[in-house]
């Protein structure tokens, strides 16, 4: 009987291998054809193979023109290689394996003990660091007069080096080898099956599962703050949240979230809901939930998002609770739209509709857009326009891929190893569930946004961009403004947000939060993890501001709430959206937020 079990297990393994082989041939073939289309330029890619190839060819030509530099680089590489080999041999003999290239403590790829204790894996890891450091130094010293070309070269090199890390391959990852041995190879088969599942979900594009999506349900354990949809048009549903205090501030809050992702980043779970935080502090909160557009919205322009978004919401709020000045808050591209709207209202003599403005992670100068600039130049925008002219929109996966590549080891390769090589189930994490709930971007709006802001730097060039018949000049904005940026933001670099202090005419409180674009914003009031900086002294530059800024523990939410209280007006009886002047159209979170990208992405 004991002999029959291994035989049966082996038969199951063989049958499974046959099945996986058939699936692999089908799905990898489909994926390969899509890659061929990208190489041939027949389909759109944010990182087109032709551009990558051209970048490295130009770098190679530059190197060949300087033989002395090549010789010096090669000599340095061989010298360091010999020193590494000698260090590993001597260290193994003495029982002390001191790394020549110590890994960054924040680098989670090499946490397994074997990377520092097993001579073979020490050598593999250190050889990788030697090669990576050598290549990066070579690239850093590249003499290129074009900063954008240099940035592309550095970015593409980093993507290559991250992909080639020994931790990403079964035979050079000690943890993967141990688990494969412990499970008789089943972990590798399980991982392959998950890889094929994700490839199938993405229709030939790998859609890595970053979290256990089955653990989340909108309106049940995420986006749960009670409220009612009180207005709807082609682009937005307007949610009015139910009060939790007997009285509220007279002046309500209107939140304008980004439409590159779903709004509920601001209403994840009760403990980290910015919406719930405001409601609990006595504010009547309205929030825009953007539709996930299809090709039918291809002609919607940036100014349509302003007219049918914040401006329509202001009219609906007036119909719901009366004519009250509004405290408006915009986040990311929602902040850019909000600032555009403020300039438009000022130009048309309607600035009195706004009591205050809060702009989170909002660009005011696009001179330095960080690594996002790798994906946005005139050639890329032209290619994107040609693609969206055919499809009507840019698929959500493109934006998701771009943001992932900005932090590739955290958002791509860590999941590749855990999901496919170790066959681990991804943890249930609300931020990553939201991150995977992608949205499409209409063709006309995307072109307007990229050409007028990323390429045209509209806020820094007053009057260069006209919206709804008015040239946009942020110097006409006089409302009190709270401008927040985050120190490690890789999407909206904080120094590019700081010019709000110079461009806006009204009083500006600039605050710098810790962490990055998402975690730094969703830093709940009870958190002491990141902290924030303030400085009430006017400063000529971002660096001068930071040099004399005061550091604070805790969340910027508390500082913002204290500032917002000053613009709330007197207290009035709480406003219940179920009994307001506008007939409720349904419970929050509404219907638009439930429109997912699956099945319709190009």
PDB file of N, CA and C in Angstrom, residues 6-7 21 53 56 175 205 241 252-253 258 273 325 366 407 432 450 457 499 506 519 543 592 600:
ATOM      1  N   UNK A   6       3.244   6.612  -3.690  1.00  0.00           N
ATOM      2  CA  UNK A   6       4.173   7.365  -4.527  1.00  0.00           C
ATOM      3  C   UNK A   6       3.886   7.204  -6.010  1.00  0.00           C
ATOM      4  N   UNK A   7       3.509   5.999  -6.403  1.00  0.00           N
ATOM      5  CA  UNK A   7       3.203   5.767  -7.816  1.00  0.00           C
ATOM      6  C   UNK A   7       2.020   6.625  -8.249  1.00  0.00           C
ATOM      7  N   UNK A  21       1.626  21.957 -19.592  1.00  0.00           N
ATOM      8  CA  UNK A  21       2.377  22.143 -20.833  1.00  0.00           C
ATOM      9  C   UNK A  21       1.464  22.602 -21.964  1.00  0.00           C
ATOM     10  N   UNK A  53      15.695  49.780 -27.497  1.00  0.00           N
ATOM     11  CA  UNK A  53      16.831  49.352 -28.327  1.00  0.00           C
ATOM     12  C   UNK A  53      17.639  50.555 -28.799  1.00  0.00           C
ATOM     13  N   UNK A  56      19.894  52.059 -25.995  1.00  0.00           N
ATOM     14  CA  UNK A  56      21.122  51.316 -25.706  1.00  0.00           C
ATOM     15  C   UNK A  56      22.090  51.344 -26.892  1.00  0.00           C
ATOM     16  N   UNK A 175      15.562  30.171  -1.108  1.00  0.00           N
ATOM     17  CA  UNK A 175      14.245  29.915  -0.514  1.00  0.00           C
ATOM     18  C   UNK A 175      13.372  29.121  -1.477  1.00  0.00           C
ATOM     19  N   UNK A 205      -1.286  39.490 -21.483  1.00  0.00           N
ATOM     20  CA  UNK A 205      -0.477  40.410 -20.693  1.00  0.00           C
ATOM     21  C   UNK A 205      -0.513  39.910 -19.238  1.00  0.00           C
ATOM     22  N   UNK A 241     -22.243  62.186   2.078  1.00  0.00           N
ATOM     23  CA  UNK A 241     -22.095  61.229   3.174  1.00  0.00           C
ATOM     24  C   UNK A 241     -22.982  61.595   4.355  1.00  0.00           C
ATOM     25  N   UNK A 252     -19.575  73.123   3.458  1.00  0.00           N
ATOM     26  CA  UNK A 252     -19.296  71.698   3.210  1.00  0.00           C
ATOM     27  C   UNK A 252     -17.930  71.497   2.555  1.00  0.00           C
ATOM     28  N   UNK A 253     -17.538  70.231   2.444  1.00  0.00           N
ATOM     29  CA  UNK A 253     -16.298  69.836   1.770  1.00  0.00           C
ATOM     30  C   UNK A 253     -16.663  69.076   0.497  1.00  0.00           C
ATOM     31  N   UNK A 258      -8.612  61.665  -7.972  1.00  0.00           N
ATOM     32  CA  UNK A 258      -8.121  61.394  -9.335  1.00  0.00           C
ATOM     33  C   UNK A 258      -9.035  60.421 -10.058  1.00  0.00           C
ATOM     34  N   UNK A 273      -9.935  55.794   6.562  1.00  0.00           N
ATOM     35  CA  UNK A 273     -10.796  56.524   5.639  1.00  0.00           C
ATOM     36  C   UNK A 273     -10.674  58.024   5.884  1.00  0.00           C
ATOM     37  N   UNK A 325     -20.473  78.722   0.449  1.00  0.00           N
ATOM     38  CA  UNK A 325     -19.090  78.559  -0.022  1.00  0.00           C
ATOM     39  C   UNK A 325     -18.571  77.175   0.358  1.00  0.00           C
ATOM     40  N   UNK A 366       5.817  71.461 -14.056  1.00  0.00           N
ATOM     41  CA  UNK A 366       6.097  70.166 -14.682  1.00  0.00           C
ATOM     42  C   UNK A 366       7.496  70.107 -15.293  1.00  0.00           C
ATOM     43  N   UNK A 407       8.406  51.483  -9.262  1.00  0.00           N
ATOM     44  CA  UNK A 407       8.872  50.784  -8.052  1.00  0.00           C
ATOM     45  C   UNK A 407       8.868  49.290  -8.350  1.00  0.00           C
ATOM     46  N   UNK A 432      -3.527  47.558  -2.057  1.00  0.00           N
ATOM     47  CA  UNK A 432      -3.199  46.825  -3.272  1.00  0.00           C
ATOM     48  C   UNK A 432      -4.458  46.363  -4.012  1.00  0.00           C
ATOM     49  N   UNK A 450      -1.862  65.585 -21.217  1.00  0.00           N
ATOM     50  CA  UNK A 450      -0.437  65.374 -21.434  1.00  0.00           C
ATOM     51  C   UNK A 450       0.193  66.536 -22.193  1.00  0.00           C
ATOM     52  N   UNK A 457       3.419  72.521 -19.574  1.00  0.00           N
ATOM     53  CA  UNK A 457       3.640  73.170 -18.269  1.00  0.00           C
ATOM     54  C   UNK A 457       2.698  74.355 -18.077  1.00  0.00           C
ATOM     55  N   UNK A 499       5.953  74.956  -5.929  1.00  0.00           N
ATOM     56  CA  UNK A 499       5.659  76.255  -6.571  1.00  0.00           C
ATOM     57  C   UNK A 499       4.246  76.776  -6.350  1.00  0.00           C
ATOM     58  N   UNK A 506      -3.387  83.877  -2.984  1.00  0.00           N
ATOM     59  CA  UNK A 506      -3.918  83.817  -1.629  1.00  0.00           C
ATOM     60  C   UNK A 506      -2.935  83.175  -0.664  1.00  0.00           C
ATOM     61  N   UNK A 519       0.826  56.014   0.312  1.00  0.00           N
ATOM     62  CA  UNK A 519       0.946  55.773   1.756  1.00  0.00           C
ATOM     63  C   UNK A 519       1.100  57.076   2.532  1.00  0.00           C
ATOM     64  N   UNK A 543      14.073  73.645  -1.258  1.00  0.00           N
ATOM     65  CA  UNK A 543      15.149  73.214  -0.366  1.00  0.00           C
ATOM     66  C   UNK A 543      15.337  74.180   0.792  1.00  0.00           C
ATOM     67  N   UNK A 592     -21.015  53.776 -10.351  1.00  0.00           N
ATOM     68  CA  UNK A 592     -19.859  54.039 -11.221  1.00  0.00           C
ATOM     69  C   UNK A 592     -18.586  53.368 -10.705  1.00  0.00           C
ATOM     70  N   UNK A 600     -12.891  44.727 -21.092  1.00  0.00           N
ATOM     71  CA  UNK A 600     -13.063  45.814 -22.052  1.00  0.00           C
ATOM     72  C   UNK A 600     -11.773  46.567 -22.306  1.00  0.00           C
TER      73      UNK A 600
END
